[in-house]
PDB file of C-alpha atoms in Angstrom:
ATOM      1  CA  UNK A   1       2.743 -10.095 -18.458  1.00 87.00           C
ATOM      2  CA  UNK A   2       5.958 -10.086 -21.370  1.00 88.00           C
ATOM      3  CA  UNK A   3       8.320  -7.274 -19.275  1.00 89.00           C
ATOM      4  CA  UNK A   4       7.303 -10.520 -16.470  1.00 90.00           C
ATOM      5  CA  UNK A   5       8.161 -12.952 -19.482  1.00 89.00           C
ATOM      6  CA  UNK A   6      11.497 -11.135 -20.603  1.00 91.00           C
ATOM      7  CA  UNK A   7      13.243 -10.675 -17.107  1.00 91.00           C
ATOM      8  CA  UNK A   8      12.141 -14.837 -15.558  1.00 89.00           C
ATOM      9  CA  UNK A   9      13.666 -16.336 -18.955  1.00 90.00           C
ATOM     10  CA  UNK A  10      17.094 -13.946 -18.707  1.00 93.00           C
ATOM     11  CA  UNK A  11      19.016 -16.222 -16.146  1.00 92.00           C
ATOM     12  CA  UNK A  12      20.808 -12.458 -15.635  1.00 94.00           C
ATOM     13  CA  UNK A  13      18.208 -10.574 -13.951  1.00 91.00           C
ATOM     14  CA  UNK A  14      17.917 -13.873 -11.988  1.00 87.00           C
ATOM     15  CA  UNK A  15      18.479 -11.524  -8.772  1.00 89.00           C
ATOM     16  CA  UNK A  16      16.102  -8.527  -9.958  1.00 89.00           C
ATOM     17  CA  UNK A  17      13.092  -7.841  -7.567  1.00 89.00           C
ATOM     18  CA  UNK A  18       9.839  -6.631 -10.121  1.00 90.00           C
ATOM     19  CA  UNK A  19       6.406  -5.098  -9.399  1.00 91.00           C
ATOM     20  CA  UNK A  20       3.484  -4.791 -11.214  1.00 90.00           C
ATOM     21  CA  UNK A  21       1.583  -2.220 -11.148  1.00 85.00           C
ATOM     22  CA  UNK A  22      -1.944  -2.472  -8.716  1.00 88.00           C
ATOM     23  CA  UNK A  23      -3.997  -5.247  -8.914  1.00 85.00           C
ATOM     24  CA  UNK A  24      -2.952  -6.955 -12.275  1.00 88.00           C
ATOM     25  CA  UNK A  25      -1.427  -9.679 -10.351  1.00 91.00           C
ATOM     26  CA  UNK A  26      -5.209 -10.404  -8.586  1.00 89.00           C
ATOM     27  CA  UNK A  27      -6.766 -11.085 -11.857  1.00 88.00           C
ATOM     28  CA  UNK A  28      -7.414 -14.795 -13.307  1.00 86.00           C
ATOM     29  CA  UNK A  29      -5.728 -13.088 -16.604  1.00 88.00           C
ATOM     30  CA  UNK A  30      -1.981 -12.733 -14.723  1.00 89.00           C
ATOM     31  CA  UNK A  31      -2.173 -16.761 -13.156  1.00 88.00           C
ATOM     32  CA  UNK A  32      -3.442 -18.371 -16.235  1.00 90.00           C
ATOM     33  CA  UNK A  33      -0.832 -16.680 -18.938  1.00 91.00           C
ATOM     34  CA  UNK A  34       1.449 -16.591 -16.636  1.00 91.00           C
ATOM     35  CA  UNK A  35       1.710 -19.152 -15.044  1.00 88.00           C
ATOM     36  CA  UNK A  36       4.806 -19.709 -12.020  1.00 89.00           C
ATOM     37  CA  UNK A  37       6.915 -16.862 -13.562  1.00 90.00           C
ATOM     38  CA  UNK A  38       3.938 -14.162 -12.431  1.00 92.00           C
ATOM     39  CA  UNK A  39       4.701 -15.457  -9.007  1.00 93.00           C
ATOM     40  CA  UNK A  40       6.434 -13.164  -6.049  1.00 93.00           C
ATOM     41  CA  UNK A  41       5.539 -10.076  -7.873  1.00 94.00           C
ATOM     42  CA  UNK A  42       4.447  -7.692  -5.219  1.00 95.00           C
ATOM     43  CA  UNK A  43       2.154  -4.955  -6.035  1.00 94.00           C
ATOM     44  CA  UNK A  44      -0.001  -3.347  -4.491  1.00 93.00           C
ATOM     45  CA  UNK A  45      -3.937  -3.904  -3.916  1.00 93.00           C
ATOM     46  CA  UNK A  46      -6.350  -1.449  -2.026  1.00 93.00           C
ATOM     47  CA  UNK A  47      -8.089  -3.338   0.786  1.00 93.00           C
ATOM     48  CA  UNK A  48      -8.068  -3.940   4.263  1.00 93.00           C
ATOM     49  CA  UNK A  49      -6.644  -6.299   6.032  1.00 89.00           C
ATOM     50  CA  UNK A  50     -10.488  -7.787   7.386  1.00 92.00           C
ATOM     51  CA  UNK A  51     -13.824  -6.590   5.218  1.00 94.00           C
ATOM     52  CA  UNK A  52     -16.344  -5.098   7.296  1.00 95.00           C
ATOM     53  CA  UNK A  53     -20.234  -6.667   7.532  1.00 97.00           C
ATOM     54  CA  UNK A  54     -20.595  -3.998   3.827  1.00 97.00           C
ATOM     55  CA  UNK A  55     -17.864  -5.678   1.999  1.00 97.00           C
ATOM     56  CA  UNK A  56     -18.862  -9.332   3.420  1.00 97.00           C
ATOM     57  CA  UNK A  57     -21.921  -8.669   1.859  1.00 97.00           C
ATOM     58  CA  UNK A  58     -20.877  -6.791  -1.546  1.00 97.00           C
ATOM     59  CA  UNK A  59     -17.770 -10.109  -1.589  1.00 96.00           C
ATOM     60  CA  UNK A  60     -20.446 -12.718  -1.822  1.00 97.00           C
ATOM     61  CA  UNK A  61     -22.645 -10.649  -3.937  1.00 96.00           C
ATOM     62  CA  UNK A  62     -19.613 -10.204  -6.399  1.00 95.00           C
ATOM     63  CA  UNK A  63     -17.951 -12.938  -6.089  1.00 94.00           C
ATOM     64  CA  UNK A  64     -21.472 -15.143  -7.023  1.00 96.00           C
ATOM     65  CA  UNK A  65     -21.396 -13.202 -10.703  1.00 94.00           C
ATOM     66  CA  UNK A  66     -18.187 -13.466 -11.753  1.00 90.00           C
ATOM     67  CA  UNK A  67     -17.702 -16.795 -10.265  1.00 91.00           C
ATOM     68  CA  UNK A  68     -14.508 -16.355  -8.626  1.00 87.00           C
ATOM     69  CA  UNK A  69     -13.267 -13.771  -5.464  1.00 87.00           C
ATOM     70  CA  UNK A  70     -13.288 -10.654  -6.306  1.00 91.00           C
ATOM     71  CA  UNK A  71     -10.227  -7.953  -7.022  1.00 90.00           C
ATOM     72  CA  UNK A  72      -9.898  -5.258  -4.670  1.00 91.00           C
ATOM     73  CA  UNK A  73     -10.840  -3.642  -8.465  1.00 91.00           C
ATOM     74  CA  UNK A  74     -14.140  -4.820  -8.026  1.00 93.00           C
ATOM     75  CA  UNK A  75     -14.511  -3.287  -4.763  1.00 95.00           C
ATOM     76  CA  UNK A  76     -13.285  -0.035  -6.363  1.00 94.00           C
ATOM     77  CA  UNK A  77     -15.829  -0.189  -8.744  1.00 94.00           C
ATOM     78  CA  UNK A  78     -18.604  -0.960  -6.264  1.00 95.00           C
ATOM     79  CA  UNK A  79     -17.389   2.557  -4.250  1.00 96.00           C
ATOM     80  CA  UNK A  80     -17.044   4.676  -6.290  1.00 94.00           C
ATOM     81  CA  UNK A  81     -20.663   4.444  -7.875  1.00 96.00           C
ATOM     82  CA  UNK A  82     -22.039   4.681  -4.080  1.00 96.00           C
ATOM     83  CA  UNK A  83     -19.475   7.474  -3.668  1.00 95.00           C
ATOM     84  CA  UNK A  84     -21.129   9.145  -6.697  1.00 94.00           C
ATOM     85  CA  UNK A  85     -24.401   8.391  -6.012  1.00 96.00           C
ATOM     86  CA  UNK A  86     -23.709   9.831  -2.987  1.00 95.00           C
ATOM     87  CA  UNK A  87     -22.629  13.027  -3.989  1.00 94.00           C
ATOM     88  CA  UNK A  88     -25.603  13.408  -6.098  1.00 95.00           C
ATOM     89  CA  UNK A  89     -28.017  12.808  -3.473  1.00 95.00           C
ATOM     90  CA  UNK A  90     -27.277  15.402  -1.966  1.00 94.00           C
ATOM     91  CA  UNK A  91     -26.261  17.781  -4.581  1.00 93.00           C
ATOM     92  CA  UNK A  92     -27.553  17.714  -6.881  1.00 93.00           C
ATOM     93  CA  UNK A  93     -27.227  16.249 -10.786  1.00 94.00           C
ATOM     94  CA  UNK A  94     -25.374  20.126 -11.627  1.00 94.00           C
ATOM     95  CA  UNK A  95     -21.685  18.745 -12.693  1.00 93.00           C
ATOM     96  CA  UNK A  96     -19.811  21.947 -10.545  1.00 93.00           C
ATOM     97  CA  UNK A  97     -22.159  21.447  -7.410  1.00 93.00           C
ATOM     98  CA  UNK A  98     -21.198  17.794  -7.678  1.00 92.00           C
ATOM     99  CA  UNK A  99     -17.100  18.643  -8.332  1.00 88.00           C
ATOM    100  CA  UNK A 100     -18.034  21.237  -5.059  1.00 89.00           C
ATOM    101  CA  UNK A 101     -19.443  19.294  -2.802  1.00 91.00           C
ATOM    102  CA  UNK A 102     -16.239  15.641  -3.060  1.00 89.00           C
ATOM    103  CA  UNK A 103     -14.614  17.248   0.148  1.00 90.00           C
ATOM    104  CA  UNK A 104     -18.647  17.263   2.029  1.00 92.00           C
ATOM    105  CA  UNK A 105     -19.098  13.865   1.365  1.00 94.00           C
ATOM    106  CA  UNK A 106     -18.646  10.169   2.839  1.00 94.00           C
ATOM    107  CA  UNK A 107     -20.453   7.602   2.025  1.00 95.00           C
ATOM    108  CA  UNK A 108     -19.400   4.214   3.281  1.00 95.00           C
ATOM    109  CA  UNK A 109     -18.275   1.576   1.106  1.00 95.00           C
ATOM    110  CA  UNK A 110     -17.156  -2.506   0.848  1.00 96.00           C
ATOM    111  CA  UNK A 111     -13.238  -0.592   2.445  1.00 95.00           C
ATOM    112  CA  UNK A 112     -14.100   1.536   4.929  1.00 93.00           C
ATOM    113  CA  UNK A 113     -15.652   5.323   4.167  1.00 94.00           C
ATOM    114  CA  UNK A 114     -14.975   6.818   2.018  1.00 94.00           C
ATOM    115  CA  UNK A 115     -13.523  10.651   2.520  1.00 93.00           C
ATOM    116  CA  UNK A 116     -11.933  12.626  -0.352  1.00 91.00           C
ATOM    117  CA  UNK A 117      -9.186  14.963   0.183  1.00 89.00           C
ATOM    118  CA  UNK A 118      -5.423  16.383  -0.978  1.00 86.00           C
ATOM    119  CA  UNK A 119      -3.054  14.998   0.173  1.00 82.00           C
ATOM    120  CA  UNK A 120       0.505  17.170   0.596  1.00 86.00           C
ATOM    121  CA  UNK A 121       1.820  18.368  -2.916  1.00 88.00           C
ATOM    122  CA  UNK A 122      -1.350  16.420  -5.425  1.00 85.00           C
ATOM    123  CA  UNK A 123      -3.780  18.884  -7.147  1.00 84.00           C
ATOM    124  CA  UNK A 124      -6.112  16.689  -6.734  1.00 87.00           C
ATOM    125  CA  UNK A 125      -8.534  15.552  -4.770  1.00 86.00           C
ATOM    126  CA  UNK A 126      -8.141  11.095  -3.524  1.00 87.00           C
ATOM    127  CA  UNK A 127      -9.696   8.823  -1.307  1.00 86.00           C
ATOM    128  CA  UNK A 128      -6.245   9.284   1.043  1.00 77.00           C
ATOM    129  CA  UNK A 129      -7.132   7.176   3.446  1.00 82.00           C
ATOM    130  CA  UNK A 130      -7.243   3.963   1.796  1.00 85.00           C
ATOM    131  CA  UNK A 131      -6.852   0.664   2.670  1.00 91.00           C
ATOM    132  CA  UNK A 132      -3.306  -1.003   1.620  1.00 92.00           C
ATOM    133  CA  UNK A 133      -1.754  -3.894   1.227  1.00 94.00           C
ATOM    134  CA  UNK A 134       1.368  -4.789  -0.963  1.00 95.00           C
ATOM    135  CA  UNK A 135       0.909  -8.375  -2.064  1.00 95.00           C
ATOM    136  CA  UNK A 136       1.838 -11.096  -4.559  1.00 95.00           C
ATOM    137  CA  UNK A 137       1.212 -14.489  -5.163  1.00 94.00           C
ATOM    138  CA  UNK A 138       3.011 -16.989  -3.462  1.00 95.00           C
ATOM    139  CA  UNK A 139       5.755 -19.287  -5.703  1.00 93.00           C
ATOM    140  CA  UNK A 140       5.146 -22.531  -3.080  1.00 94.00           C
ATOM    141  CA  UNK A 141       0.825 -22.244  -4.680  1.00 92.00           C
ATOM    142  CA  UNK A 142       0.763 -19.664  -7.266  1.00 90.00           C
ATOM    143  CA  UNK A 143      -3.241 -19.205  -7.035  1.00 87.00           C
ATOM    144  CA  UNK A 144      -2.365 -18.037  -2.900  1.00 90.00           C
ATOM    145  CA  UNK A 145      -2.021 -14.567  -2.556  1.00 93.00           C
ATOM    146  CA  UNK A 146       0.307 -13.121   0.358  1.00 95.00           C
ATOM    147  CA  UNK A 147       0.245  -9.836   2.279  1.00 95.00           C
ATOM    148  CA  UNK A 148       3.277  -9.004   2.491  1.00 95.00           C
ATOM    149  CA  UNK A 149       2.736  -5.057   4.132  1.00 94.00           C
ATOM    150  CA  UNK A 150      -0.406  -3.290   4.861  1.00 92.00           C
ATOM    151  CA  UNK A 151      -0.350   0.252   6.020  1.00 82.00           C
TER     152      UNK A 151
END
Protein backbone atom coordinates (compact mmCIF):
# COMPACT_ATOMS: atom_id res chain seq x y z
CA UNK A 1 0.00 0.00 0.00
CA UNK A 2 2.87 2.44 0.59
CA UNK A 3 3.98 1.91 -3.02
CA UNK A 4 0.47 2.65 -4.29
CA UNK A 5 0.36 5.84 -2.23
CA UNK A 6 3.81 6.92 -3.46
CA UNK A 7 2.98 6.31 -7.13
CA UNK A 8 -0.47 7.89 -6.91
CA UNK A 9 0.89 10.96 -5.09
CA UNK A 10 3.63 11.64 -7.67
CA UNK A 11 2.17 13.42 -10.72
CA UNK A 12 5.22 12.44 -12.79
CA UNK A 13 3.98 8.84 -12.53
CA UNK A 14 0.36 9.55 -13.46
CA UNK A 15 0.55 7.42 -16.61
CA UNK A 16 2.17 4.43 -14.87
CA UNK A 17 0.00 1.34 -14.56
CA UNK A 18 0.81 -0.54 -11.40
CA UNK A 19 -0.38 -4.00 -10.45
CA UNK A 20 -0.81 -5.68 -7.10
CA UNK A 21 -0.11 -9.13 -5.67
CA UNK A 22 -2.80 -11.75 -6.20
CA UNK A 23 -5.84 -10.98 -4.09
CA UNK A 24 -4.54 -8.03 -2.09
CA UNK A 25 -6.98 -5.43 -3.52
CA UNK A 26 -9.90 -7.75 -2.74
CA UNK A 27 -9.52 -7.22 0.98
CA UNK A 28 -11.65 -4.55 2.66
CA UNK A 29 -8.51 -3.17 4.35
CA UNK A 30 -7.15 -2.24 0.91
CA UNK A 31 -10.19 -0.15 0.07
CA UNK A 32 -10.36 1.36 3.55
CA UNK A 33 -6.70 2.37 3.55
CA UNK A 34 -6.43 3.58 -0.05
CA UNK A 35 -9.94 4.64 -1.02
CA UNK A 36 -10.09 5.70 -4.66
CA UNK A 37 -6.28 5.52 -4.96
CA UNK A 38 -6.59 1.73 -4.64
CA UNK A 39 -8.87 1.46 -7.67
CA UNK A 40 -7.79 0.65 -11.21
CA UNK A 41 -4.92 -1.57 -10.04
CA UNK A 42 -5.07 -4.96 -11.76
CA UNK A 43 -4.47 -8.12 -9.75
CA UNK A 44 -4.87 -11.86 -10.21
CA UNK A 45 -7.70 -13.69 -8.61
CA UNK A 46 -8.22 -17.39 -8.98
CA UNK A 47 -11.94 -17.58 -9.59
CA UNK A 48 -14.03 -18.96 -12.44
CA UNK A 49 -16.51 -16.75 -14.26
CA UNK A 50 -19.27 -18.53 -12.34
CA UNK A 51 -19.07 -20.74 -9.28
CA UNK A 52 -20.69 -24.16 -9.44
CA UNK A 53 -23.13 -25.48 -6.82
CA UNK A 54 -20.38 -26.36 -4.31
CA UNK A 55 -18.74 -22.95 -4.72
CA UNK A 56 -22.09 -21.19 -4.29
CA UNK A 57 -22.86 -23.17 -1.12
CA UNK A 58 -19.43 -22.60 0.43
CA UNK A 59 -19.48 -18.95 -0.69
CA UNK A 60 -22.76 -18.46 1.18
CA UNK A 61 -21.33 -20.11 4.32
CA UNK A 62 -18.16 -18.02 4.12
CA UNK A 63 -20.18 -14.82 3.59
CA UNK A 64 -22.22 -15.58 6.73
CA UNK A 65 -19.08 -16.27 8.79
CA UNK A 66 -17.06 -13.34 7.45
CA UNK A 67 -19.87 -10.80 7.31
CA UNK A 68 -18.80 -9.85 3.78
CA UNK A 69 -18.29 -11.43 0.37
CA UNK A 70 -15.37 -13.87 0.54
CA UNK A 71 -12.24 -13.20 -1.48
CA UNK A 72 -10.78 -15.92 -3.68
CA UNK A 73 -8.29 -16.50 -0.84
CA UNK A 74 -11.13 -17.82 1.35
CA UNK A 75 -12.15 -20.26 -1.40
CA UNK A 76 -8.49 -21.22 -1.84
CA UNK A 77 -8.16 -22.03 1.86
CA UNK A 78 -11.27 -24.22 1.77
CA UNK A 79 -9.98 -25.98 -1.36
CA UNK A 80 -6.53 -26.59 0.16
CA UNK A 81 -8.04 -28.31 3.20
CA UNK A 82 -10.39 -30.31 0.97
CA UNK A 83 -7.53 -31.54 -1.23
CA UNK A 84 -5.31 -32.44 1.72
CA UNK A 85 -8.20 -34.34 3.36
CA UNK A 86 -8.73 -36.30 0.12
CA UNK A 87 -5.02 -37.19 -0.02
CA UNK A 88 -5.03 -38.30 3.63
CA UNK A 89 -8.22 -40.35 3.19
CA UNK A 90 -6.89 -42.16 0.15
CA UNK A 91 -3.22 -42.60 1.13
CA UNK A 92 -3.06 -42.51 4.93
CA UNK A 93 -1.03 -40.19 7.11
CA UNK A 94 2.49 -41.27 6.15
CA UNK A 95 4.20 -38.09 4.99
CA UNK A 96 6.03 -39.69 2.07
CA UNK A 97 2.90 -41.53 0.89
CA UNK A 98 0.83 -38.34 0.98
CA UNK A 99 3.51 -36.41 -0.93
CA UNK A 100 3.75 -39.16 -3.55
CA UNK A 101 -0.05 -39.26 -3.95
CA UNK A 102 -0.49 -35.69 -5.22
CA UNK A 103 -0.40 -36.51 -8.95
CA UNK A 104 -3.08 -39.19 -8.43
CA UNK A 105 -5.47 -37.32 -6.12
CA UNK A 106 -8.38 -35.25 -7.42
CA UNK A 107 -10.84 -33.38 -5.25
CA UNK A 108 -13.91 -31.33 -6.07
CA UNK A 109 -13.14 -27.80 -4.97
CA UNK A 110 -15.21 -24.66 -4.74
CA UNK A 111 -13.72 -23.44 -8.02
CA UNK A 112 -13.77 -26.75 -9.90
CA UNK A 113 -11.87 -30.05 -9.84
CA UNK A 114 -8.43 -29.78 -8.25
CA UNK A 115 -5.57 -31.79 -9.74
CA UNK A 116 -1.90 -31.11 -9.19
CA UNK A 117 0.70 -31.56 -11.90
CA UNK A 118 4.06 -30.20 -12.95
CA UNK A 119 4.08 -27.41 -15.48
CA UNK A 120 7.03 -27.48 -17.91
CA UNK A 121 10.07 -25.85 -16.38
CA UNK A 122 8.68 -25.83 -12.84
CA UNK A 123 9.93 -28.33 -10.27
CA UNK A 124 6.92 -28.26 -7.96
CA UNK A 125 3.43 -29.64 -8.35
CA UNK A 126 0.69 -27.06 -8.62
CA UNK A 127 -2.89 -26.67 -9.70
CA UNK A 128 -1.92 -25.69 -13.22
CA UNK A 129 -5.47 -25.36 -14.52
CA UNK A 130 -6.88 -23.13 -11.80
CA UNK A 131 -9.38 -20.59 -13.11
CA UNK A 132 -7.77 -17.14 -13.41
CA UNK A 133 -9.16 -13.62 -13.65
CA UNK A 134 -7.40 -10.31 -13.95
CA UNK A 135 -9.57 -7.89 -12.00
CA UNK A 136 -9.46 -4.44 -10.45
CA UNK A 137 -11.57 -2.19 -8.30
CA UNK A 138 -13.70 0.01 -10.54
CA UNK A 139 -12.34 3.60 -10.39
CA UNK A 140 -15.90 4.93 -10.76
CA UNK A 141 -17.14 2.71 -7.91
CA UNK A 142 -14.22 1.37 -5.77
CA UNK A 143 -16.53 -1.02 -3.89
CA UNK A 144 -17.18 -2.94 -7.12
CA UNK A 145 -14.76 -5.27 -8.92
CA UNK A 146 -14.33 -5.39 -12.68
CA UNK A 147 -13.13 -8.54 -14.40
CA UNK A 148 -10.71 -7.35 -17.07
CA UNK A 149 -9.74 -10.75 -18.44
CA UNK A 150 -10.36 -14.43 -17.78
CA UNK A 151 -8.26 -17.40 -18.69
